[in-house]
JSON list of C-alpha atoms in Angstrom, two decimals:
[
{"chain": "R", "resi": 27, "resn": "MET", "atom": "CA", "xyz": [-3.21, -8.00, -7.62]},
{"chain": "R", "resi": 28, "resn": "ALA", "atom": "CA", "xyz": [0.48, -8.39, -6.74]},
{"chain": "R", "resi": 29, "resn": "ASP", "atom": "CA", "xyz": [1.14, -5.05, -8.39]},
{"chain": "R", "resi": 30, "resn": "LEU", "atom": "CA", "xyz": [-1.07, -3.31, -5.70]},
{"chain": "R", "resi": 31, "resn": "LEU", "atom": "CA", "xyz": [0.91, -4.94, -2.95]},
{"chain": "R", "resi": 32, "resn": "TYR", "atom": "CA", "xyz": [4.23, -3.99, -4.65]},
{"chain": "R", "resi": 33, "resn": "LEU", "atom": "CA", "xyz": [2.99, -0.36, -4.93]},
{"chain": "R", "resi": 34, "resn": "ALA", "atom": "CA", "xyz": [1.92, -0.31, -1.34]},
{"chain": "R", "resi": 35, "resn": "ILE", "atom": "CA", "xyz": [5.25, -1.50, -0.20]},
{"chain": "R", "resi": 36, "resn": "VAL", "atom": "CA", "xyz": [7.02, 1.04, -2.41]},
{"chain": "R", "resi": 37, "resn": "PHE", "atom": "CA", "xyz": [5.02, 3.92, -1.00]},
{"chain": "R", "resi": 38, "resn": "PHE", "atom": "CA", "xyz": [5.53, 2.65, 2.52]},
{"chain": "R", "resi": 39, "resn": "VAL", "atom": "CA", "xyz": [9.29, 2.64, 1.99]},
{"chain": "R", "resi": 40, "resn": "ILE", "atom": "CA", "xyz": [9.18, 6.13, 0.49]},
{"chain": "R", "resi": 41, "resn": "ALA", "atom": "CA", "xyz": [7.16, 7.28, 3.45]},
{"chain": "R", "resi": 42, "resn": "LEU", "atom": "CA", "xyz": [9.68, 5.78, 5.89]},
{"chain": "R", "resi": 43, "resn": "VAL", "atom": "CA", "xyz": [12.62, 7.36, 4.13]},
{"chain": "R", "resi": 44, "resn": "LEU", "atom": "CA", "xyz": [10.98, 10.76, 3.98]},
{"chain": "R", "resi": 45, "resn": "GLY", "atom": "CA", "xyz": [9.89, 10.46, 7.61]},
{"chain": "R", "resi": 46, "resn": "VAL", "atom": "CA", "xyz": [13.46, 9.72, 8.69]},
{"chain": "R", "resi": 47, "resn": "LEU", "atom": "CA", "xyz": [14.67, 12.70, 6.62]},
{"chain": "R", "resi": 48, "resn": "GLY", "atom": "CA", "xyz": [12.06, 14.97, 8.17]},
{"chain": "R", "resi": 49, "resn": "VAL", "atom": "CA", "xyz": [10.21, 15.83, 4.97]},
{"chain": "R", "resi": 50, "resn": "ARG", "atom": "CA", "xyz": [6.62, 16.94, 5.43]},
{"chain": "R", "resi": 51, "resn": "GLY", "atom": "CA", "xyz": [5.37, 15.06, 2.35]},
{"chain": "R", "resi": 52, "resn": "ALA", "atom": "CA", "xyz": [5.86, 11.69, 4.13]},
{"chain": "R", "resi": 53, "resn": "GLY", "atom": "CA", "xyz": [2.22, 11.71, 5.25]},
{"chain": "R", "resi": 54, "resn": "ILE", "atom": "CA", "xyz": [0.97, 11.67, 1.63]},
{"chain": "R", "resi": 55, "resn": "SER", "atom": "CA", "xyz": [3.06, 8.60, 0.80]},
{"chain": "R", "resi": 56, "resn": "MET", "atom": "CA", "xyz": [1.82, 6.87, 3.96]},
{"chain": "R", "resi": 57, "resn": "ASN", "atom": "CA", "xyz": [-1.80, 7.55, 3.04]},
{"chain": "R", "resi": 58, "resn": "ILE", "atom": "CA", "xyz": [-1.30, 6.23, -0.48]},
{"chain": "R", "resi": 59, "resn": "ALA", "atom": "CA", "xyz": [0.36, 3.07, 0.96]},
{"chain": "R", "resi": 60, "resn": "LYS", "atom": "CA", "xyz": [-2.46, 2.70, 3.48]},
{"chain": "R", "resi": 61, "resn": "TRP", "atom": "CA", "xyz": [-5.17, 2.83, 0.82]},
{"chain": "R", "resi": 62, "resn": "LEU", "atom": "CA", "xyz": [-3.31, 0.55, -1.52]},
{"chain": "R", "resi": 63, "resn": "ILE", "atom": "CA", "xyz": [-2.99, -2.10, 1.26]},
{"chain": "R", "resi": 64, "resn": "ILE", "atom": "CA", "xyz": [-6.70, -1.73, 2.00]},
{"chain": "R", "resi": 65, "resn": "VAL", "atom": "CA", "xyz": [-7.60, -2.24, -1.66]},
{"chain": "R", "resi": 66, "resn": "PHE", "atom": "CA", "xyz": [-5.26, -5.21, -1.86]},
{"chain": "R", "resi": 67, "resn": "LEU", "atom": "CA", "xyz": [-6.70, -6.87, 1.18]},
{"chain": "R", "resi": 68, "resn": "ILE", "atom": "CA", "xyz": [-10.37, -6.35, -0.04]},
{"chain": "R", "resi": 69, "resn": "LEU", "atom": "CA", "xyz": [-9.48, -7.76, -3.48]},
{"chain": "R", "resi": 70, "resn": "ALA", "atom": "CA", "xyz": [-7.58, -10.69, -1.91]},
{"chain": "R", "resi": 71, "resn": "VAL", "atom": "CA", "xyz": [-10.57, -11.61, 0.29]},
{"chain": "R", "resi": 72, "resn": "LEU", "atom": "CA", "xyz": [-13.00, -11.32, -2.57]},
{"chain": "R", "resi": 73, "resn": "SER", "atom": "CA", "xyz": [-10.92, -13.52, -4.76]},
{"chain": "R", "resi": 74, "resn": "LEU", "atom": "CA", "xyz": [-10.59, -16.08, -2.03]},
{"chain": "R", "resi": 75, "resn": "ILE", "atom": "CA", "xyz": [-14.36, -16.06, -1.47]},
{"chain": "R", "resi": 76, "resn": "PHE", "atom": "CA", "xyz": [-15.30, -16.29, -5.10]},
{"chain": "R", "resi": 77, "resn": "GLY", "atom": "CA", "xyz": [-12.40, -18.67, -6.10]},
{"chain": "R", "resi": 78, "resn": "GLY", "atom": "CA", "xyz": [-10.57, -16.34, -8.32]},
{"chain": "R", "resi": 79, "resn": "ILE", "atom": "CA", "xyz": [-7.16, -17.62, -7.23]}
]
């Protein structure tokens, strides 16, 4: 599950760098980061509820 958080952070940083540089593809990286964070949060809550940690 930590891999999802790592990937979300990586895509977020990529989106920030591309946004600063003015590249139009930054929105795609931001969307990927957003969905990875959502998946991570859902899995984290489910694992806390069902005692997977």
